[in-house]
Amino acid sequence: AQSVSQHNHHVILSEAASLELGCNYSYGGTVNLFWYVQYPGQHLQLLLKYFSGDPLVKGIKGFEAEFIKSKFSFNLRKPSVQWSDTAEYFCAVRGDGGGFKTIFGAGTRLFVKA
Amino acid sequence: SQTIHQWPATLVQPVGSPLSLECTVEGTSNPNLYWYRQAAGRGLQLLFYSVGIGQISSEVPQNLSASRPQDRQFILSSKKLLLSDSGFYLCAWSVSPGQLGETQYFGPGTRLLVL
């Protein structure tokens, strides 16, 4: 069965610090990978996604993620965070044998201190 | 462009009362529709999905049911709410049904408190 693990439940950073949020999944087949973000009081929205091709994916607001197939990982990065990046971040995976199911991680709450 | 609406935004209901949460999508035809429950620290749990009118699949046994009376309308219901039904309910839509390459887009959610 597919599963997604996000390493940190809470992260606190100062502005301008670099960010890396870990995400590992368990599934042996072909996958689509996603990062969603939920800003306080807003919809859950898509940050970036990987379907195929270049494993380094760039998303909105300066975020990027790298798919490392050998490590079953899809870590999210941003070189310099801003206070406005305070949000909850969800990693998700959809496998080719998963039917209609996209599996979400438990989420990581990021708080950026101004 | 496509938009997704959920209402109500917040709901407080007594135990044993019925429930009806509504989700509608605009700007697309024959979408896949999903109901999720989001619990703090536990991510999103898929409750139901639908690939067409009247077609509902349940992912977990529970006190809830779903219906899709129209192409772009998805309703989450209960006949008698339990305390454990409290949570944040999200509706989502997608196209490219059931295949890799599908991306889901989420509504604003309904926060349900059962007392």
PDB file of C-alpha atoms in Angstrom, chain B residues 24-65:
ATOM      1  CA  THR B  24     -20.199  22.657  -6.237  1.00  0.00           C
ATOM      2  CA  VAL B  25     -17.719  23.127  -9.046  1.00  0.00           C
ATOM      3  CA  GLU B  26     -17.956  25.686 -11.826  1.00  0.00           C
ATOM      4  CA  GLY B  27     -16.155  25.950 -15.127  1.00  0.00           C
ATOM      5  CA  THR B  28     -15.597  22.271 -15.892  1.00  0.00           C
ATOM      6  CA  SER B  29     -17.613  19.266 -17.006  1.00  0.00           C
ATOM      7  CA  ASN B  30     -17.702  15.724 -15.642  1.00  0.00           C
ATOM      8  CA  PRO B  31     -15.078  16.284 -12.964  1.00  0.00           C
ATOM      9  CA  ASN B  32     -13.968  13.707 -10.451  1.00  0.00           C
ATOM     10  CA  LEU B  33     -15.171  14.833  -7.063  1.00  0.00           C
ATOM     11  CA  TYR B  34     -13.738  13.957  -3.664  1.00  0.00           C
ATOM     12  CA  TRP B  35     -14.565  14.398  -0.003  1.00  0.00           C
ATOM     13  CA  TYR B  36     -11.680  14.449   2.474  1.00  0.00           C
ATOM     14  CA  ARG B  37     -11.486  14.934   6.211  1.00  0.00           C
ATOM     15  CA  GLN B  38      -8.488  16.807   7.524  1.00  0.00           C
ATOM     16  CA  ALA B  39      -7.450  16.100  11.089  1.00  0.00           C
ATOM     17  CA  ALA B  40      -4.680  18.017  12.798  1.00  0.00           C
ATOM     18  CA  GLY B  41      -1.365  16.192  12.476  1.00  0.00           C
ATOM     19  CA  ARG B  42      -2.901  13.413  10.416  1.00  0.00           C
ATOM     20  CA  GLY B  43      -3.109  14.818   6.914  1.00  0.00           C
ATOM     21  CA  LEU B  44      -6.062  14.284   4.630  1.00  0.00           C
ATOM     22  CA  GLN B  45      -8.184  11.163   4.758  1.00  0.00           C
ATOM     23  CA  LEU B  46     -10.145  10.324   1.628  1.00  0.00           C
ATOM     24  CA  LEU B  47     -13.778   9.617   2.501  1.00  0.00           C
ATOM     25  CA  PHE B  48     -15.575   9.364  -0.845  1.00  0.00           C
ATOM     26  CA  TYR B  49     -14.942   9.923  -4.505  1.00  0.00           C
ATOM     27  CA  SER B  50     -17.203  10.115  -7.532  1.00  0.00           C
ATOM     28  CA  VAL B  51     -16.484   9.820 -11.250  1.00  0.00           C
ATOM     29  CA  GLY B  52     -19.985  10.706 -12.383  1.00  0.00           C
ATOM     30  CA  ILE B  53     -23.594  11.404 -11.443  1.00  0.00           C
ATOM     31  CA  GLY B  54     -24.860   8.804  -9.025  1.00  0.00           C
ATOM     32  CA  GLN B  55     -21.483   7.036  -8.865  1.00  0.00           C
ATOM     33  CA  ILE B  56     -20.024   7.061  -5.375  1.00  0.00           C
ATOM     34  CA  SER B  57     -17.175   5.058  -3.918  1.00  0.00           C
ATOM     35  CA  SER B  58     -16.509   4.920  -0.216  1.00  0.00           C
ATOM     36  CA  GLU B  59     -12.984   4.614   1.088  1.00  0.00           C
ATOM     37  CA  VAL B  60     -13.630   4.050   4.771  1.00  0.00           C
ATOM     38  CA  PRO B  61     -16.594   2.692   6.697  1.00  0.00           C
ATOM     39  CA  GLN B  62     -18.170   5.444   8.698  1.00  0.00           C
ATOM     40  CA  ASN B  63     -21.209   7.323   9.774  1.00  0.00           C
ATOM     41  CA  LEU B  64     -21.235   9.445   6.634  1.00  0.00           C
ATOM     42  CA  SER B  65     -22.592   9.073   3.118  1.00  0.00           C
TER      43      SER B  65
END
